[in-house]
Short mmCIF file of C-alpha atoms in Angstrom, two decimals:
data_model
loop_
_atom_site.label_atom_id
_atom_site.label_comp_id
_atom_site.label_asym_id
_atom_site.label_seq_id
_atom_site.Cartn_x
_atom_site.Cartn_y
_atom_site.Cartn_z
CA UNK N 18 -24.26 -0.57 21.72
CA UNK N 19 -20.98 1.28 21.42
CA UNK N 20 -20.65 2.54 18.10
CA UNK N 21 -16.86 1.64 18.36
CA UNK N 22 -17.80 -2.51 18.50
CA UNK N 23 -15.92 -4.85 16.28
CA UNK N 24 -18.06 -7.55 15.33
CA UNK N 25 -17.44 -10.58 12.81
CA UNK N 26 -19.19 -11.96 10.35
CA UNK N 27 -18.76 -13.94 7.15
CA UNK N 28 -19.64 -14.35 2.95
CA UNK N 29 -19.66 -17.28 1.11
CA UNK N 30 -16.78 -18.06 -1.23
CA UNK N 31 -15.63 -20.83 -3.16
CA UNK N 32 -17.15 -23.66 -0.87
CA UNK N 33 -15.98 -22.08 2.39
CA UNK N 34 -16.26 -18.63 4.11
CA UNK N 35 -14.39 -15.26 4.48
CA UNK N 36 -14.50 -12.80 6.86
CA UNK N 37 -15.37 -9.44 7.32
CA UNK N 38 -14.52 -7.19 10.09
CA UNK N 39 -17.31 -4.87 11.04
CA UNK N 40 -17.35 -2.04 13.12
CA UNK N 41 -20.32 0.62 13.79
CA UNK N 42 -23.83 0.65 14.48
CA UNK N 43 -26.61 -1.75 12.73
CA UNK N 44 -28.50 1.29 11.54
CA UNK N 45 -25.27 3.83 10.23
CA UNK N 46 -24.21 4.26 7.18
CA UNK N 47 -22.89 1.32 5.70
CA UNK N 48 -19.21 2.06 4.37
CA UNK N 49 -17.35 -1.20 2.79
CA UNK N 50 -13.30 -1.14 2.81
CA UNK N 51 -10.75 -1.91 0.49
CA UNK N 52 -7.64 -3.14 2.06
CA UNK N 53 -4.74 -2.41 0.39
CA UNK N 54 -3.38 -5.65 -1.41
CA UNK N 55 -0.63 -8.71 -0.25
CA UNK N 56 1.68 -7.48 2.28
CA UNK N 57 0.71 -3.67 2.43
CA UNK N 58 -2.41 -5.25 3.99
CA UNK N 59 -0.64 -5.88 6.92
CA UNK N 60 1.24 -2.64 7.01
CA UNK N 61 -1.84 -0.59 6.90
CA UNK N 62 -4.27 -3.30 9.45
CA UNK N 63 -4.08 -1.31 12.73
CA UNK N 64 -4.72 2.28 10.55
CA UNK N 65 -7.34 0.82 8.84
CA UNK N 66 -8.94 -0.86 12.03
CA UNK N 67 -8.65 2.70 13.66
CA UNK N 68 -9.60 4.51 11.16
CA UNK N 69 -12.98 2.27 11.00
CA UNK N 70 -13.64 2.85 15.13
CA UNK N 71 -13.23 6.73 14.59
CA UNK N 72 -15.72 6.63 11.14
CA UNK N 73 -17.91 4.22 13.69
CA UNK N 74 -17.83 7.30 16.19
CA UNK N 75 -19.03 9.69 12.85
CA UNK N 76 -22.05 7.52 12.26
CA UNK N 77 -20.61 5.02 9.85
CA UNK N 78 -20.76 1.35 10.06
CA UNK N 79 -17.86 -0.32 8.50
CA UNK N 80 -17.22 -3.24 6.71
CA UNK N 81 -13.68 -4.74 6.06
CA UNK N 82 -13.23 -7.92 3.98
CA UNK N 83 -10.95 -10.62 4.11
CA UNK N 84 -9.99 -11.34 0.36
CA UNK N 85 -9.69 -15.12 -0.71
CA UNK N 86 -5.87 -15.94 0.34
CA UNK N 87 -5.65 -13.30 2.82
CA UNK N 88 -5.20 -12.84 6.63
CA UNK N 89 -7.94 -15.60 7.93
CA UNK N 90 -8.91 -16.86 4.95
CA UNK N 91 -8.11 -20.84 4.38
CA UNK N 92 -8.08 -20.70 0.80
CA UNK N 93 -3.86 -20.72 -0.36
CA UNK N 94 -2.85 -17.84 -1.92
CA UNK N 95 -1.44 -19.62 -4.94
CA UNK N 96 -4.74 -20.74 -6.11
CA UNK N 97 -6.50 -17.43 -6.22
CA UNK N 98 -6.99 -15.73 -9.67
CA UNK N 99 -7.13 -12.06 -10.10
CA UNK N 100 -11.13 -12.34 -10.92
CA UNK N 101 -11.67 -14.68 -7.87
CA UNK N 102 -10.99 -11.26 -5.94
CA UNK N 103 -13.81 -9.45 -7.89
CA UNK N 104 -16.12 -12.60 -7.47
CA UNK N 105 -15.10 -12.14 -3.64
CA UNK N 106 -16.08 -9.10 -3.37
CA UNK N 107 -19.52 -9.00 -4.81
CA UNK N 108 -20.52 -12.41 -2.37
CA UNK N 109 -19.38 -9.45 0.07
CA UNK N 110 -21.63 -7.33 -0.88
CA UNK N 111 -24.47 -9.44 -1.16
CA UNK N 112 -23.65 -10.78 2.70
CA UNK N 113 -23.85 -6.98 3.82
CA UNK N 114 -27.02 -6.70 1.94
CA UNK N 115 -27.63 -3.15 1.52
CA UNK N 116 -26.44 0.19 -0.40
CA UNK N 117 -22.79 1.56 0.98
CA UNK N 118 -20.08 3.79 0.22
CA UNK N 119 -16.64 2.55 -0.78
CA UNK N 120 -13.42 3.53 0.60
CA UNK N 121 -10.57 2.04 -0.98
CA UNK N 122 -6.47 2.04 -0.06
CA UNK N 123 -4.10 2.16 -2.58
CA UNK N 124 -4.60 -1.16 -4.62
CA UNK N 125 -8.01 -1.99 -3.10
CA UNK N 126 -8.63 0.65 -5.94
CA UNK N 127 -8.27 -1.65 -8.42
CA UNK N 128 -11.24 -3.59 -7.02
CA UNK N 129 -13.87 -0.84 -5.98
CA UNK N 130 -15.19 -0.97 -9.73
CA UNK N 131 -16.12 -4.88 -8.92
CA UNK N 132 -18.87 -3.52 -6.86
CA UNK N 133 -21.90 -1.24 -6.97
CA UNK N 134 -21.34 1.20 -4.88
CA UNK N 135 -23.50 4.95 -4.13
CA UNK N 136 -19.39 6.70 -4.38
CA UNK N 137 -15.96 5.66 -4.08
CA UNK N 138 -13.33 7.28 -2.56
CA UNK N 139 -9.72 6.46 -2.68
CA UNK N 140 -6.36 7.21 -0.51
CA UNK N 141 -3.21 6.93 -2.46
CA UNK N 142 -4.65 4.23 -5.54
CA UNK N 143 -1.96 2.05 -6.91
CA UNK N 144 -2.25 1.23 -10.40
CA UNK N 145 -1.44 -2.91 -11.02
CA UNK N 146 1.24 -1.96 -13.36
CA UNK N 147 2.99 0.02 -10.25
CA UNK N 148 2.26 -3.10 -7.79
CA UNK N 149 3.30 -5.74 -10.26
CA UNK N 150 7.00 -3.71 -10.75
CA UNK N 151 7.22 -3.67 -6.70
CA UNK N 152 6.84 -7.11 -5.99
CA UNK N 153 9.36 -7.91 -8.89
CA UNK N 154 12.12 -5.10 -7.14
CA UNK N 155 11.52 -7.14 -3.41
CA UNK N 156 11.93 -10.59 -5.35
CA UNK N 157 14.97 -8.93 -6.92
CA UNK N 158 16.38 -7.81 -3.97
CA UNK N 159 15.69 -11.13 -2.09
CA UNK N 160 17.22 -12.84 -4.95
CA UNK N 161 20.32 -10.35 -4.91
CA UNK N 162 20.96 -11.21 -1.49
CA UNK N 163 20.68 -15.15 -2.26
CA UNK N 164 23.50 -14.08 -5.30
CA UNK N 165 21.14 -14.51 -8.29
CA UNK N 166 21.19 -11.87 -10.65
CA UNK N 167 18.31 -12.37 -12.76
CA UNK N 168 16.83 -8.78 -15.25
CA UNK N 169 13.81 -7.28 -13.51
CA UNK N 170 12.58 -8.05 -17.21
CA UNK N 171 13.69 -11.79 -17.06
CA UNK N 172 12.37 -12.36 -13.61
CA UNK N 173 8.55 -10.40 -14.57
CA UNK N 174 8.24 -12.88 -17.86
CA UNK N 175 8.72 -15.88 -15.24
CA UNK N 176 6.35 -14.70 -13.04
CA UNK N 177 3.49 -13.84 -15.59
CA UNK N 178 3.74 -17.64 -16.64
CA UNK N 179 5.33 -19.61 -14.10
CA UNK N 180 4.24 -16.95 -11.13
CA UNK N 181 5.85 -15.20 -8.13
CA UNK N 182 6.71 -16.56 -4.88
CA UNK N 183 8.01 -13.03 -2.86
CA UNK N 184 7.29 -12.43 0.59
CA UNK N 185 6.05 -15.26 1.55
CA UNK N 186 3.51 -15.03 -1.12
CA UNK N 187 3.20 -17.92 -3.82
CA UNK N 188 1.37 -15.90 -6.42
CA UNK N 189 0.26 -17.90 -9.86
CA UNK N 190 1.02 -16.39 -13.11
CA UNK N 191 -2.74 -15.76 -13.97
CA UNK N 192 -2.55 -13.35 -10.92
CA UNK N 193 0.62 -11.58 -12.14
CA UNK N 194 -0.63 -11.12 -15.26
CA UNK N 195 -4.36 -10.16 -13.79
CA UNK N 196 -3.15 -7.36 -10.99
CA UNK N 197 -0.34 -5.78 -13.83
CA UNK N 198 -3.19 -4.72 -16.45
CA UNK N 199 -5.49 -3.90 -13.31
CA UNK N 200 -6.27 0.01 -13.65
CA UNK N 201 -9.41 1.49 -11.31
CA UNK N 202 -12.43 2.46 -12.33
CA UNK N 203 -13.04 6.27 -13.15
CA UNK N 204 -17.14 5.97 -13.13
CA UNK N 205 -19.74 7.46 -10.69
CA UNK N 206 -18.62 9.27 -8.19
CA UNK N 207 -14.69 9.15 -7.08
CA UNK N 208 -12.29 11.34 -4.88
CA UNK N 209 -8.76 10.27 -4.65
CA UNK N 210 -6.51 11.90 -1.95
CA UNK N 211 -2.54 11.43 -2.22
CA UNK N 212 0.07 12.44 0.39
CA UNK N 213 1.70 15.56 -0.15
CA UNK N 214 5.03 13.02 -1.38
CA UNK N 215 3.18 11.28 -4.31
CA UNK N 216 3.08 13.22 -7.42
CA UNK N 217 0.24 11.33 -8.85
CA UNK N 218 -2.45 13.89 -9.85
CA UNK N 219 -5.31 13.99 -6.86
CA UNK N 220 -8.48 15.68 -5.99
CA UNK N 221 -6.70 16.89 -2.80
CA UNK N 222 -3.15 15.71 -0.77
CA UNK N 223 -2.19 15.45 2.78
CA UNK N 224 0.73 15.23 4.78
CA UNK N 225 1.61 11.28 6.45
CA UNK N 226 3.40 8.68 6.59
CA UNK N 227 3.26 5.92 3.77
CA UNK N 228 2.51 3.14 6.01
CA UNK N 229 1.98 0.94 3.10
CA UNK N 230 6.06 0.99 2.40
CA UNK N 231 6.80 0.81 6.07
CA UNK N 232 8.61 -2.81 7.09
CA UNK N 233 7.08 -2.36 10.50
CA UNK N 234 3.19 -2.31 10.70
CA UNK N 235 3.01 1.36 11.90
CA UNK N 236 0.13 3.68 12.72
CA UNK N 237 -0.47 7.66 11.96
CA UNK N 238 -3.35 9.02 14.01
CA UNK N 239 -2.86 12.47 12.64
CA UNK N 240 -3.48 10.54 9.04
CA UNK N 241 -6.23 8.53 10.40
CA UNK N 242 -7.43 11.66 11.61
CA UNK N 243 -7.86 13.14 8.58
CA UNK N 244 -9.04 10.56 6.26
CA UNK N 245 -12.02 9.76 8.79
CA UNK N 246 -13.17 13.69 8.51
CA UNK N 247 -12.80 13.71 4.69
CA UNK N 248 -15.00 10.86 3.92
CA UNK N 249 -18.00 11.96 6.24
CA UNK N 250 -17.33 15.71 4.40
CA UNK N 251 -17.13 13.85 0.98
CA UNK N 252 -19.70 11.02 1.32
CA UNK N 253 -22.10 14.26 3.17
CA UNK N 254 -21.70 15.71 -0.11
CA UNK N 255 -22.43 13.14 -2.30
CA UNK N 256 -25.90 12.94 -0.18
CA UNK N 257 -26.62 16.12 -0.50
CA UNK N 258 -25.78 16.60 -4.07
CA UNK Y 29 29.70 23.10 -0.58
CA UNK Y 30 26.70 21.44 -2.04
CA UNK Y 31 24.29 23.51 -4.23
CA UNK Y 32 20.72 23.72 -2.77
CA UNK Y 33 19.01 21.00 -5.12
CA UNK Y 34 21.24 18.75 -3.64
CA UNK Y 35 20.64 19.24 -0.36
CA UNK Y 36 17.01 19.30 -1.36
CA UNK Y 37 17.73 15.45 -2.06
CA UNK Y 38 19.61 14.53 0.49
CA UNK Y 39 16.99 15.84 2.92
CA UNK Y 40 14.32 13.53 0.43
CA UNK Y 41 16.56 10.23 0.92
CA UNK Y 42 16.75 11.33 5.11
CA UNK Y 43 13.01 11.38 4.85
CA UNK Y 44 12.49 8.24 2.89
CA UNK Y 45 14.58 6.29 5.28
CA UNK Y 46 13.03 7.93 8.22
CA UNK Y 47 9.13 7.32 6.61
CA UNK Y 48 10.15 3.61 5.30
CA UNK Y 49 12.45 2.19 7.96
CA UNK Y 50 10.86 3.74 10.94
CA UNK Y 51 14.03 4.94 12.01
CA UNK Y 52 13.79 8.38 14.73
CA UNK Y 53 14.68 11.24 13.04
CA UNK Y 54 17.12 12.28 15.22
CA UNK Y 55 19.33 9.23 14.51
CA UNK Y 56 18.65 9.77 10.64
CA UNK Y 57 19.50 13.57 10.86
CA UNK Y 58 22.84 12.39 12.22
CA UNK Y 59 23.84 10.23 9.11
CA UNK Y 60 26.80 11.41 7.27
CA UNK Y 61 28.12 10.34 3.83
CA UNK Y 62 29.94 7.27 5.59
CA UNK Y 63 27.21 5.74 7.62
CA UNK Y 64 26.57 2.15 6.58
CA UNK Y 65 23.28 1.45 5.20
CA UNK Y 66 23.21 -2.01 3.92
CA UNK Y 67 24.28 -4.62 6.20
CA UNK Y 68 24.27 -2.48 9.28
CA UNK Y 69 20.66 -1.24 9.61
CA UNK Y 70 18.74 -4.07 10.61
CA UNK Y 71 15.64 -2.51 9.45
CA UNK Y 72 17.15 -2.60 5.79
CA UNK Y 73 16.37 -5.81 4.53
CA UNK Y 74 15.75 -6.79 1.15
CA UNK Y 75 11.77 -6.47 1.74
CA UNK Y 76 12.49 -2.71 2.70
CA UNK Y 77 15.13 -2.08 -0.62
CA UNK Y 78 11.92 -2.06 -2.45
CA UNK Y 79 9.90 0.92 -0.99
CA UNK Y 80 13.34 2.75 -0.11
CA UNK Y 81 13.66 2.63 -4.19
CA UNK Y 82 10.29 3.40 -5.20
CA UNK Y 83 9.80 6.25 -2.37
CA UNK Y 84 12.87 7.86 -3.79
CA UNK Y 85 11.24 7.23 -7.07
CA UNK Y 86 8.15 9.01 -6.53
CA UNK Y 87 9.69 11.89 -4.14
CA UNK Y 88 12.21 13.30 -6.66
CA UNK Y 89 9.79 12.57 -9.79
CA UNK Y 90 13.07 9.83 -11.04
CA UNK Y 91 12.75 6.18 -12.12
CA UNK Y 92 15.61 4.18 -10.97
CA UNK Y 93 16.16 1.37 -13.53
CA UNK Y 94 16.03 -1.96 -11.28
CA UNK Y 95 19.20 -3.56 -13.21
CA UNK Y 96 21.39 -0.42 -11.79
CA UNK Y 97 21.09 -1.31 -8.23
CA UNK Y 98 23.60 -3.24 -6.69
CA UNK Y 99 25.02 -3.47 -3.12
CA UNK Y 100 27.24 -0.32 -3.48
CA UNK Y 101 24.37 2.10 -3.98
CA UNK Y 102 22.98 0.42 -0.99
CA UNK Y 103 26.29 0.32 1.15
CA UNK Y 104 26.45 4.06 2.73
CA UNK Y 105 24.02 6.84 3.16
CA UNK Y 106 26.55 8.92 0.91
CA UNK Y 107 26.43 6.34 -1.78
CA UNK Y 108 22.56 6.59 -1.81
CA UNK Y 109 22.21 10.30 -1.93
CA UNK Y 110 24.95 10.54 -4.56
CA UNK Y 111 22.90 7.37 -7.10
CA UNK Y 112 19.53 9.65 -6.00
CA UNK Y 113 21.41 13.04 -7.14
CA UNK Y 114 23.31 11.65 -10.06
CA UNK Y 115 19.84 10.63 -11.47
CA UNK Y 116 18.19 13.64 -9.98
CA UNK Y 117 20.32 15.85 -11.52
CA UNK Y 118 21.61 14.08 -14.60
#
């Protein structure tokens, strides 16, 4: 089989079923991916889904879920609770049905802790807090162009009990409020890498692109490049030691 | 002539629109203080204003106080290195 195959399958949910990309070898390593969240998702898909065929070609087989409300999934959006995404996740694991590694991207962080995983290891994590004050600066500047002028504070109190409808997402409040006191877990084993722009404190940073911010879905093979050769040297590591 | 911090941030904001917007760099390097931002990049809409601002945020080690932006900052390349300096700066 070529170790580069993208293959589908599914995990329980709610009633229905998600998907999860997978890409690599039966018998590799199993390595489970955390999307970054909403629309950075997007931004990041065709990095992410290269990134996975070169980590395929370095003996990993990876798994990328679809989270409740996301991309394929048939579930709306606006009835997904912060927790549903943890309860996602481990019906995830338990469809992949072995031991992996975790790599997360930026607010996938804040669900790697959800699951048991041998090590986790992080590009650019995005505390809730951080993601939360985002998606109220794109409502506001939606709104701004619409000529409302509603406080960054006025408009985050609506959305943590009325919710947040912003790029064509229709987030409840109970998810507003969920994702802003989100932080990621610090146990086991963790590596966080930042580009060489984010002055967040890191275990090591690298020069790129911040897809995540880019409008366009974009790609940066030199990135890709490197994250693919610093989780077999990290997760060879954490075998070995 | 400008002091080297500020062309330090000027060459931060060319970046940030070059990283966020997608723009070539060659067209970017070629913005002067009166190139319109705003309303005449289509690549600037309002779902872009929000990782312009928090880029700049994170790249010069600011915060930029969502209630302060208005269309001005946003109107011309010099108006947006001169907000990012002024707060850069103090």
């Amino acid at each position: 089989m070529n170790p580069g195959g993208l293959h589908w399958l599914a995990y329980p949910w709610g009633g229905g079923r998600e998907r999860i990309v997978r890409i690599g070898d039966d018998g590799a390593t199993p390595l489970l991916l955390l999307a970054p969240l909403l629309e950075e998702a997007n931004r990041t898909r065709h990095f992410l889904i290269q990134t996975m065929h070169g980590l395929a070609g370095r003996g990993f087989c990876c798994f990328l879920p679809d989270l409740p409300g996301t991309l394929e999934s048939s579930v709306p959006i606006e009835q997904v609770s912060w927790n549903d995404w943890h309860d996602a996740l481990a019906c995830a694991r338990a469809a992949i049905g072995r031991p992996f590694h975790l790599a997360s991207f930026r607010g996938g962080a804040l669900l790697d802790g959800a699951v048991e995983a041998s090590s986790r290891w992080r590009l650019a994590p995005a505390a809730g807090e951080s993601l939360v004050r985002e998606l109220i600066r794109t409502k506001m500047a939606a709104d701004r162009e619409d000529g409302q002028t509603k406080s960054a504070a006025a408009l985050e109190v609506h959305a943590r009990s009325e919710g947040l409808e912003v790029s064509g997402y229709r987030l409840n409040a109970g998810f507003v409020s969920g994702l802003k006191t989100a932080t990621s877990s610090a146990e086991g084993s963790v590596r966080s890498l930042r580009l060489e722009s984010d002055p967040l404190p890191a275990d090591a940073r690298i020069a790129g692109t911040p897809l995540w911010r880019r409008i366009e879905p974009s790609h940066d093979p030199v990135l890709s490049q490197y994250v693919v050769n610093d989780i077999v040297e990290w997760i060879s590591t954490c075998a070995n030691g | 002539m400008k002091s080297a911090e500020a062309v330090e941030i000027e060459d931060a904001v060319r970046a940030v629109l070059r990283d966020v917007l997608g723009l070539n760099p060659e067209r970017v390097a070629a913005f002067d203080d009166n190139t319109p931002l705003f309303g005449a990049l289509p690549e600037l809409d309002s779902m872009a204003v929000a990782g312009l601002l928090t880029e700049i945020e994170d790249r010069l080690g600011i915060i930029i106080d969502d209630d302060e932006v208005d269309g001005e900052m946003l109107e011309s390349f010099g108006h947006l290195v001169g907000f990012a300096t002024a707060k850069a700066l103090g």
